[in-house]
Short mmCIF file of C-alpha atoms in Angstrom, two decimals:
data_model
loop_
_atom_site.label_atom_id
_atom_site.label_comp_id
_atom_site.label_asym_id
_atom_site.label_seq_id
_atom_site.Cartn_x
_atom_site.Cartn_y
_atom_site.Cartn_z
CA MET W 82 -33.74 -0.68 -25.02
CA PRO W 83 -32.37 -1.76 -21.50
CA ALA W 84 -28.56 -2.14 -21.76
CA SER W 85 -27.00 -5.36 -22.33
CA PRO W 86 -25.26 -7.05 -18.96
CA SER W 87 -22.01 -6.45 -20.19
CA THR W 88 -22.77 -2.87 -21.27
CA ALA W 89 -24.13 -2.62 -17.66
CA ARG W 90 -21.14 -3.75 -16.22
CA ALA W 91 -18.87 -1.41 -18.26
CA ILE W 92 -21.03 1.47 -17.31
CA ASN W 93 -20.90 0.79 -13.67
CA ASP W 94 -17.18 0.33 -13.61
CA ARG W 95 -16.47 3.53 -15.13
CA LEU W 96 -18.93 5.38 -12.83
CA ALA W 97 -17.03 3.56 -10.05
CA LEU W 98 -13.63 4.55 -11.06
CA ARG W 99 -14.76 8.13 -11.90
CA LEU W 100 -15.94 8.34 -8.24
CA LEU W 101 -12.50 6.93 -7.12
CA GLN W 102 -10.67 9.55 -9.09
CA GLN W 103 -12.81 12.59 -7.71
CA GLU W 104 -13.25 11.57 -4.22
CA GLY W 105 -10.17 9.65 -3.58
CA PRO W 106 -10.06 5.96 -1.86
CA LEU W 107 -13.85 4.51 -0.99
CA THR W 108 -15.17 1.52 0.90
CA ALA W 109 -17.36 -0.84 -1.21
CA GLY W 110 -20.11 1.01 1.15
CA GLN W 111 -19.51 4.52 0.24
CA LEU W 112 -19.50 3.17 -3.44
CA LYS W 113 -22.84 1.78 -2.95
CA GLN W 114 -24.32 4.84 -1.27
CA LEU W 115 -22.66 7.37 -3.96
CA THR W 116 -23.52 4.98 -7.07
CA GLY W 117 -26.93 3.69 -5.73
CA LEU W 118 -26.23 0.41 -6.95
CA SER W 119 -26.80 -2.90 -5.04
CA ARG W 120 -24.67 -4.62 -2.77
CA PRO W 121 -23.76 -7.81 -4.78
CA THR W 122 -23.66 -5.24 -8.01
CA VAL W 123 -20.58 -3.05 -6.08
CA ALA W 124 -19.01 -6.11 -4.53
CA ASP W 125 -19.03 -7.66 -8.36
CA LEU W 126 -17.44 -4.42 -9.62
CA VAL W 127 -15.07 -4.06 -7.00
CA GLU W 128 -13.43 -7.98 -7.81
CA ARG W 129 -13.63 -6.99 -11.73
CA LEU W 130 -11.60 -3.99 -11.17
CA THR W 131 -9.28 -5.77 -8.72
CA VAL W 132 -8.55 -8.73 -10.90
CA ALA W 133 -8.00 -5.94 -13.75
CA GLY W 134 -5.23 -4.08 -11.85
CA LEU W 135 -7.06 -1.04 -11.67
CA ILE W 136 -7.98 -0.71 -8.10
CA SER W 137 -6.50 -2.10 -4.88
CA VAL W 138 -6.83 -2.07 -1.08
CA VAL W 139 -5.03 0.92 0.16
CA GLY W 140 -5.82 1.00 3.72
CA GLU W 141 -8.80 0.69 5.97
CA SER W 142 -11.58 3.27 7.01
CA GLY W 143 -11.38 4.16 10.83
CA GLU W 144 -9.56 2.53 13.31
CA GLN W 145 -12.10 0.43 15.18
CA ARG W 146 -13.40 -1.21 11.96
CA ARG W 147 -11.98 -4.29 10.43
CA GLY W 148 -13.11 -7.00 7.93
CA PRO W 149 -13.89 -6.89 4.23
CA ASN W 150 -16.49 -3.70 4.68
CA ALA W 151 -13.90 -1.78 5.82
CA ARG W 152 -11.33 -1.57 3.00
CA LEU W 153 -10.55 1.03 1.05
CA TYR W 154 -10.31 0.80 -2.36
CA GLY W 155 -8.14 3.13 -4.81
CA ILE W 156 -6.78 3.47 -8.35
CA VAL W 157 -3.64 1.77 -8.90
CA ALA W 158 -1.91 4.98 -9.72
CA ASP W 159 1.23 3.60 -11.41
CA ARG W 160 -0.70 1.27 -13.81
CA ALA W 161 0.13 4.05 -16.36
CA GLN W 162 2.87 6.91 -16.55
CA LEU W 163 2.04 9.92 -18.25
CA ALA W 164 3.75 13.08 -19.55
CA ALA W 165 2.97 16.84 -20.17
CA LEU W 166 5.08 19.04 -22.60
CA ASP W 167 4.71 22.58 -22.63
CA VAL W 168 6.66 23.61 -26.10
CA ARG W 169 7.43 27.38 -26.25
CA THR W 170 9.37 29.33 -28.90
CA GLU W 171 12.57 29.30 -26.75
CA GLY W 172 12.13 25.97 -25.04
CA VAL W 173 10.34 22.92 -23.68
CA THR W 174 9.22 21.72 -20.18
CA VAL W 175 7.98 18.53 -19.32
CA VAL W 176 6.23 16.79 -16.52
CA VAL W 177 5.91 12.96 -15.54
CA ALA W 178 3.18 11.97 -13.53
CA ASP W 179 1.18 8.73 -12.59
CA LEU W 180 -2.34 7.92 -13.59
CA LEU W 181 -4.04 10.34 -10.68
CA GLY W 182 -1.43 13.18 -12.03
CA ALA W 183 0.93 13.06 -9.25
CA GLU W 184 4.14 14.57 -10.42
CA LEU W 185 7.03 12.05 -10.55
CA ALA W 186 9.55 13.77 -12.56
CA ARG W 187 10.00 17.45 -14.17
CA ALA W 188 12.69 19.07 -16.44
CA SER W 189 13.25 21.90 -18.89
CA VAL W 190 15.56 22.77 -21.70
CA PRO W 191 16.18 26.01 -23.50
CA ILE W 192 16.52 26.09 -27.19
CA THR W 193 17.88 28.86 -28.97
CA ASP W 194 16.90 30.13 -32.19
CA ASP W 195 19.85 29.37 -33.91
CA ALA W 196 19.77 25.43 -32.71
CA GLY W 197 18.63 24.18 -35.85
CA THR W 198 15.67 21.76 -36.72
CA GLY W 199 17.14 18.56 -36.06
CA PRO W 200 19.14 19.45 -33.22
CA ALA W 201 16.18 21.14 -31.55
CA VAL W 202 13.81 18.10 -31.73
CA GLU W 203 16.57 15.80 -30.41
CA GLN W 204 16.79 18.08 -27.58
CA ALA W 205 13.64 17.84 -26.57
CA VAL W 206 12.69 14.21 -27.62
CA ALA W 207 15.79 13.77 -25.15
CA LEU W 208 14.36 15.65 -22.31
CA VAL W 209 11.20 13.54 -22.10
CA GLU W 210 13.12 10.31 -22.41
CA ARG W 211 15.43 11.75 -19.25
CA ALA W 212 12.50 12.54 -17.56
CA ALA W 213 10.85 9.44 -18.01
CA LYS W 214 13.72 7.34 -16.76
CA GLU W 215 14.14 9.56 -13.83
CA ALA W 216 10.33 8.93 -12.86
CA GLY W 217 10.95 5.10 -13.34
CA ALA W 218 8.56 4.84 -16.14
CA GLU W 219 9.79 2.12 -18.61
CA ARG W 220 6.81 2.86 -20.75
CA LEU W 221 4.79 5.98 -20.97
CA HIS W 222 0.86 5.85 -22.18
CA THR W 223 0.07 9.10 -23.03
CA VAL W 224 1.73 12.27 -23.82
CA GLY W 225 0.40 15.22 -23.77
CA VAL W 226 1.66 18.13 -25.71
CA GLY W 227 0.97 22.03 -25.49
CA ALA W 228 2.14 24.23 -28.57
CA PRO W 229 1.45 27.37 -30.28
CA GLY W 230 -0.24 27.26 -33.44
CA LEU W 231 -3.09 25.76 -35.13
CA ILE W 232 -4.10 22.53 -34.76
CA ASP W 233 -6.09 20.51 -37.70
CA PRO W 234 -9.23 19.55 -36.21
CA ALA W 235 -9.45 16.40 -38.68
CA SER W 236 -5.90 14.99 -37.93
CA GLY W 237 -5.36 16.50 -34.75
CA GLU W 238 -1.54 17.32 -36.14
CA LEU W 239 0.09 20.79 -35.45
CA ARG W 240 -0.45 22.87 -38.86
CA ASP W 241 2.31 24.87 -40.39
CA SER W 242 2.04 28.34 -38.95
CA SER W 243 4.23 31.05 -39.91
CA GLY W 244 6.38 32.82 -37.19
CA LEU W 245 6.83 29.81 -35.36
CA PRO W 246 9.93 27.58 -35.37
CA ALA W 247 9.83 24.23 -37.67
CA TRP W 248 11.06 22.25 -34.85
CA HIS W 249 7.63 22.58 -33.24
CA ARG W 250 5.69 20.61 -36.07
CA ARG W 251 8.74 18.03 -36.19
CA LEU W 252 8.73 17.41 -32.56
CA VAL W 253 5.12 15.67 -32.75
CA ALA W 254 6.23 13.37 -35.32
CA ALA W 255 9.50 12.58 -33.60
CA LEU W 256 7.59 11.59 -30.31
CA GLN W 257 5.26 9.42 -31.93
CA GLU W 258 8.43 7.52 -33.37
CA ARG W 259 10.69 7.55 -30.53
CA LEU W 260 8.26 6.77 -27.76
CA PRO W 261 5.66 3.79 -27.39
CA ALA W 262 2.90 5.89 -26.65
CA ARG W 263 -0.05 7.95 -27.45
CA VAL W 264 0.78 11.48 -28.39
CA ILE W 265 -1.84 14.10 -28.14
CA VAL W 266 -1.16 17.93 -29.35
CA GLU W 267 -3.47 20.84 -28.43
CA ASN W 268 -3.17 24.39 -29.02
CA GLU W 269 -1.36 25.92 -25.62
CA THR W 270 -4.24 28.42 -24.73
CA ASN W 271 -6.70 25.81 -25.00
CA LEU W 272 -5.06 23.85 -22.54
CA ALA W 273 -4.65 26.80 -20.28
CA ALA W 274 -8.47 27.25 -20.57
CA LEU W 275 -9.06 23.46 -19.84
CA ALA W 276 -6.83 23.87 -16.41
CA GLU W 277 -8.43 26.89 -15.46
CA GLN W 278 -11.83 25.44 -15.83
CA ARG W 279 -10.82 22.24 -13.77
CA ASP W 280 -8.64 24.14 -11.11
CA GLY W 281 -8.32 27.90 -11.59
CA ALA W 282 -10.27 30.49 -12.03
CA ALA W 283 -13.23 29.26 -14.27
CA ARG W 284 -14.38 26.27 -11.99
CA ASP W 285 -17.87 27.31 -11.71
CA ARG W 286 -18.32 28.28 -15.68
CA ASP W 287 -19.26 26.04 -18.21
CA THR W 288 -19.16 29.18 -20.52
CA PHE W 289 -16.32 31.59 -20.67
CA VAL W 290 -13.53 32.88 -22.87
CA LEU W 291 -9.68 32.86 -21.67
CA LEU W 292 -7.42 35.58 -23.03
CA TRP W 293 -3.93 34.45 -23.01
CA LEU W 294 -1.64 37.22 -22.04
CA GLY W 295 2.06 36.14 -22.02
CA HIS W 296 4.71 36.90 -24.94
CA GLY W 297 2.05 36.52 -27.48
CA THR W 298 -2.06 36.69 -27.27
CA GLY W 299 -4.60 34.16 -27.70
CA ALA W 300 -8.06 33.48 -26.86
CA ALA W 301 -9.94 29.82 -25.95
CA VAL W 302 -13.48 29.74 -26.40
CA VAL W 303 -15.54 27.30 -23.84
CA LEU W 304 -19.47 27.20 -24.63
CA ASP W 305 -21.68 25.18 -22.83
CA GLY W 306 -18.58 23.21 -21.28
CA ARG W 307 -17.10 22.25 -24.35
CA LEU W 308 -13.65 23.61 -25.97
CA ARG W 309 -14.47 25.08 -29.37
CA ARG W 310 -12.04 25.02 -31.71
CA GLY W 311 -13.46 26.13 -35.25
CA ALA W 312 -13.62 24.92 -38.63
CA SER W 313 -10.00 25.24 -39.32
CA GLY W 314 -8.82 25.01 -35.45
CA GLY W 315 -8.26 28.63 -35.43
CA THR W 316 -10.72 29.79 -33.06
CA GLY W 317 -9.30 32.25 -30.45
CA GLU W 318 -6.76 33.46 -32.93
CA ILE W 319 -7.43 37.03 -31.14
CA GLY W 320 -3.82 38.39 -32.12
CA PHE W 321 -4.82 39.01 -35.83
CA LEU W 322 -8.09 40.77 -34.75
CA PRO W 323 -7.99 44.29 -36.22
CA VAL W 324 -8.48 46.98 -33.53
CA PRO W 325 -8.03 50.67 -32.94
CA GLY W 326 -4.91 52.09 -31.69
CA THR W 327 -2.48 50.21 -34.29
CA ALA W 328 -0.53 51.70 -37.12
CA THR W 329 -1.45 49.53 -39.64
CA LEU W 330 -3.55 46.06 -40.42
CA PRO W 331 -2.89 42.67 -39.41
CA SER W 332 -2.15 40.06 -42.93
CA ALA W 333 -2.61 36.86 -43.41
CA THR W 334 0.84 35.80 -42.51
CA ASP W 335 1.44 38.62 -39.63
CA CYS W 336 -0.56 39.70 -36.72
CA GLU W 337 1.29 42.70 -36.55
CA GLY W 338 -1.28 45.84 -36.50
CA GLY W 339 -3.85 43.57 -34.75
CA PHE W 340 -4.54 42.99 -31.29
CA HIS W 341 -1.30 41.22 -30.57
CA SER W 342 0.21 44.85 -31.37
CA LEU W 343 -1.51 46.18 -28.30
CA ALA W 344 -1.29 43.36 -25.83
CA GLY W 345 1.70 41.15 -26.89
CA GLY W 346 4.21 40.80 -24.54
CA ALA W 347 6.44 43.48 -26.47
CA ALA W 348 3.95 46.08 -26.99
CA ILE W 349 3.25 45.79 -23.07
CA ALA W 350 7.03 46.33 -22.09
CA GLY W 351 6.81 49.39 -24.79
CA LEU W 352 3.69 50.89 -23.05
CA ALA W 353 5.65 50.58 -19.58
CA ALA W 354 8.53 52.21 -20.82
CA ALA W 355 6.51 55.10 -22.03
CA TYR W 356 5.61 55.67 -18.19
CA GLY W 357 8.89 55.29 -17.41
CA LEU W 358 8.50 52.07 -15.39
CA THR W 359 11.07 49.25 -14.92
CA ALA W 360 11.04 45.77 -13.10
CA THR W 361 13.36 42.98 -12.31
CA GLU W 362 12.23 39.62 -13.55
CA SER W 363 12.22 36.55 -11.43
CA GLY W 364 11.60 33.03 -11.78
CA GLY W 365 11.88 33.26 -15.67
CA GLU W 366 8.36 34.99 -16.30
CA PRO W 367 8.28 37.12 -19.24
CA PRO W 368 9.61 41.12 -19.01
CA ALA W 369 5.81 42.06 -19.27
CA ALA W 370 4.43 40.28 -16.64
CA ALA W 371 7.34 41.69 -14.27
CA LEU W 372 6.43 45.02 -15.23
CA VAL W 373 2.67 44.17 -14.55
CA ARG W 374 3.27 42.87 -11.05
CA ALA W 375 5.86 45.78 -10.15
CA ALA W 376 2.83 48.24 -11.32
CA VAL W 377 0.34 46.23 -9.21
CA ALA W 378 2.53 46.16 -6.29
CA ALA W 379 2.82 49.97 -6.60
CA VAL W 380 -0.71 50.74 -6.36
CA THR W 381 -1.77 48.30 -3.92
CA PRO W 382 -1.88 49.89 -0.37
CA PRO W 383 1.32 48.54 1.58
CA ALA W 384 1.11 47.62 5.29
CA SER W 385 3.19 50.84 5.77
CA PRO W 386 2.33 53.76 3.76
CA SER W 387 6.09 55.07 3.99
CA SER W 388 7.10 51.60 1.86
CA ARG W 389 6.63 53.52 -1.47
CA SER W 390 7.08 57.01 -2.72
CA ALA W 391 4.43 59.65 -2.29
CA ALA W 392 4.46 60.27 -6.43
CA ASP W 393 3.68 56.72 -6.86
CA ARG W 394 1.12 56.35 -4.16
CA SER W 395 -0.86 58.80 -5.96
CA PRO W 396 -4.01 57.64 -8.22
CA TYR W 397 -2.17 59.32 -11.03
CA GLY W 398 0.97 57.95 -10.33
CA PRO W 399 2.93 56.42 -13.30
CA SER W 400 2.46 52.68 -12.12
CA ASP W 401 -1.58 53.57 -12.04
CA ARG W 402 -1.37 55.37 -15.21
CA PHE W 403 0.22 52.32 -16.93
CA LEU W 404 -2.36 49.83 -15.58
CA SER W 405 -5.37 52.20 -16.76
CA ALA W 406 -3.89 52.35 -20.56
CA LEU W 407 -3.20 48.66 -20.39
CA ALA W 408 -6.69 47.83 -19.38
CA ASP W 409 -8.13 50.23 -21.92
CA ARG W 410 -6.03 47.95 -24.51
CA LEU W 411 -7.43 44.77 -23.06
CA ALA W 412 -10.85 45.92 -22.72
CA VAL W 413 -11.05 46.32 -26.73
CA GLY W 414 -10.17 42.91 -27.27
CA ALA W 415 -12.55 41.63 -24.60
CA ALA W 416 -15.52 43.73 -25.68
CA SER W 417 -14.85 42.33 -29.21
CA VAL W 418 -15.02 38.87 -28.07
CA VAL W 419 -17.99 39.39 -25.74
CA ALA W 420 -19.92 41.00 -28.51
CA VAL W 421 -19.61 38.14 -30.73
CA LEU W 422 -20.09 35.11 -28.11
CA ASP W 423 -21.45 36.58 -25.09
CA PRO W 424 -19.43 34.36 -22.82
CA GLY W 425 -20.53 35.83 -19.52
CA CYS W 426 -17.09 35.63 -18.25
CA VAL W 427 -13.78 36.42 -19.22
CA VAL W 428 -10.51 35.13 -17.74
CA LEU W 429 -6.99 37.06 -18.17
CA GLY W 430 -4.95 33.90 -18.48
CA GLY W 431 -1.31 33.51 -18.97
CA GLU W 432 1.74 35.07 -16.97
CA VAL W 433 0.51 38.57 -17.46
CA GLY W 434 -2.79 38.16 -16.50
CA GLN W 435 -1.71 36.31 -13.25
CA ALA W 436 0.42 39.13 -12.78
CA GLY W 437 -2.07 41.70 -12.69
CA GLY W 438 -4.29 39.74 -10.39
CA GLU W 439 -7.67 41.32 -9.23
CA GLU W 440 -6.24 44.95 -9.75
CA LEU W 441 -5.94 44.71 -13.53
CA ALA W 442 -8.96 42.55 -13.81
CA ALA W 443 -11.14 44.86 -12.18
CA ARG W 444 -9.92 47.88 -14.35
CA VAL W 445 -10.60 45.50 -17.35
CA GLY W 446 -14.27 45.09 -16.22
CA GLU W 447 -15.16 48.44 -15.66
CA ARG W 448 -14.08 49.41 -19.01
CA LEU W 449 -15.71 46.36 -20.28
CA ALA W 450 -18.95 47.41 -18.68
CA ARG W 451 -19.03 50.70 -20.16
CA MET W 452 -18.41 49.33 -23.92
CA SER W 453 -20.82 46.37 -23.99
CA PRO W 454 -24.43 45.89 -23.33
CA LEU W 455 -23.95 42.05 -22.62
CA PRO W 456 -22.68 41.43 -18.96
CA ALA W 457 -19.54 39.73 -18.48
CA GLU W 458 -17.56 39.48 -15.28
CA VAL W 459 -13.55 39.53 -15.68
CA ARG W 460 -11.48 37.27 -13.61
CA ALA W 461 -8.14 36.98 -13.27
CA GLY W 462 -6.16 33.75 -13.94
CA VAL W 463 -4.68 32.08 -11.13
CA LEU W 464 -2.46 28.93 -12.75
CA GLY W 465 -0.33 31.80 -14.89
CA GLY W 466 1.91 30.33 -17.35
CA GLY W 467 1.98 26.80 -15.73
CA ALA W 468 -1.74 26.47 -17.01
CA VAL W 469 -0.69 25.19 -20.22
CA LEU W 470 1.45 22.09 -18.72
CA ARG W 471 -1.36 21.62 -16.21
CA GLY W 472 -3.69 21.66 -19.26
CA ALA W 473 -1.60 18.95 -21.02
CA LEU W 474 -1.29 16.69 -17.93
CA LEU W 475 -5.06 16.97 -17.88
CA THR W 476 -5.69 15.79 -21.25
CA ALA W 477 -3.24 13.04 -21.16
CA ARG W 478 -4.88 11.66 -17.75
CA GLU W 479 -8.18 11.77 -19.28
CA SER W 480 -7.03 10.05 -22.45
CA ALA W 481 -5.31 7.45 -20.51
CA GLN W 482 -8.09 6.64 -18.30
CA ASP W 483 -10.69 6.58 -20.93
CA ASP W 484 -8.47 3.77 -22.61
CA LEU W 485 -7.75 2.02 -19.42
CA PHE W 486 -11.09 2.31 -17.86
CA THR W 487 -12.94 1.00 -21.11
CA PRO W 488 -13.42 -2.99 -21.24
CA HIS W 489 -11.22 -4.23 -24.40
CA PRO W 490 -12.75 -7.19 -26.14
CA ARG W 491 -10.26 -10.56 -25.51
#
């Protein structure tokens, strides 16, 4: 059945707003060309969106052109302010942005293990409130939260998870109580995958798996363009995957003995120590990432061959052997995922994946090709640990735009 006039207007309005979001400011003529709508229809939707406060004139197209046809229309970025949180076991980072995603403020606070649940929650909520004030945001429209652990697919809430601080779960409820905003919580690895798909290594893929390699391990599954969470929200809990090479088996409450014991931050640091490697941390990156970054630098041909020792330049030097051993470990987890899902692409994400770059990705890819009959390209994530915050902001922005761009009954 044909759409009613009001439904057709809503569809046209959302189409125009999406184009303005993706392409930037456009003239009415450009909107006509991109949407295929008639000139009167475009003129009507421009007037509706302007009256609604969603778009405004932001300039003119071309110095020689003047008049209504040359006006450039853009989304009103300050129509809503958003916040994104990256919640880690050791602290919180928050970014406040406008409706187009432009960063207005950023802040972090460390939270120690002995802080206590109440004080930890207060520190985190106060951080968000201070960042919003610094950004000039009187009211946040939507807050996206990225956190480790399982998200209940029915309620959208962070579930009780062993090994995670109690303040994580309390934080979401506190944000909902203290802030007049919609609060959306999502698993950190899932958010990293969304960010890598939108802005990073998986931009050309609608089916892929991201292996999160940082302090801990995890996986996110995107199939046919959709993030898959599973019946209980536990898709991608690869740290619990039983694998060869560990001394024991994981349990329902402890991933020790699973893939985490091979590829978690502490396991990577231990592997590096076995090869006598050390590294200086910088920028707050995990020790494992610093070790991987230093090893990659050691095996990468420098501009001057004399810039590192002959022993380490050897293809069998300690850095080379460390990276090969690490690739062996990562390929075990990757092969298990590929055998079950056949994603065609595996992204090594997180701080360690970014630090390993193409060097580590190539080594894992070579091993995976020998282990699996299913073709799977291995790519290095490009957003690193920042992918969680980026994904949380993208999620908050999508939610806010869906709300603001949808006509509400008067």
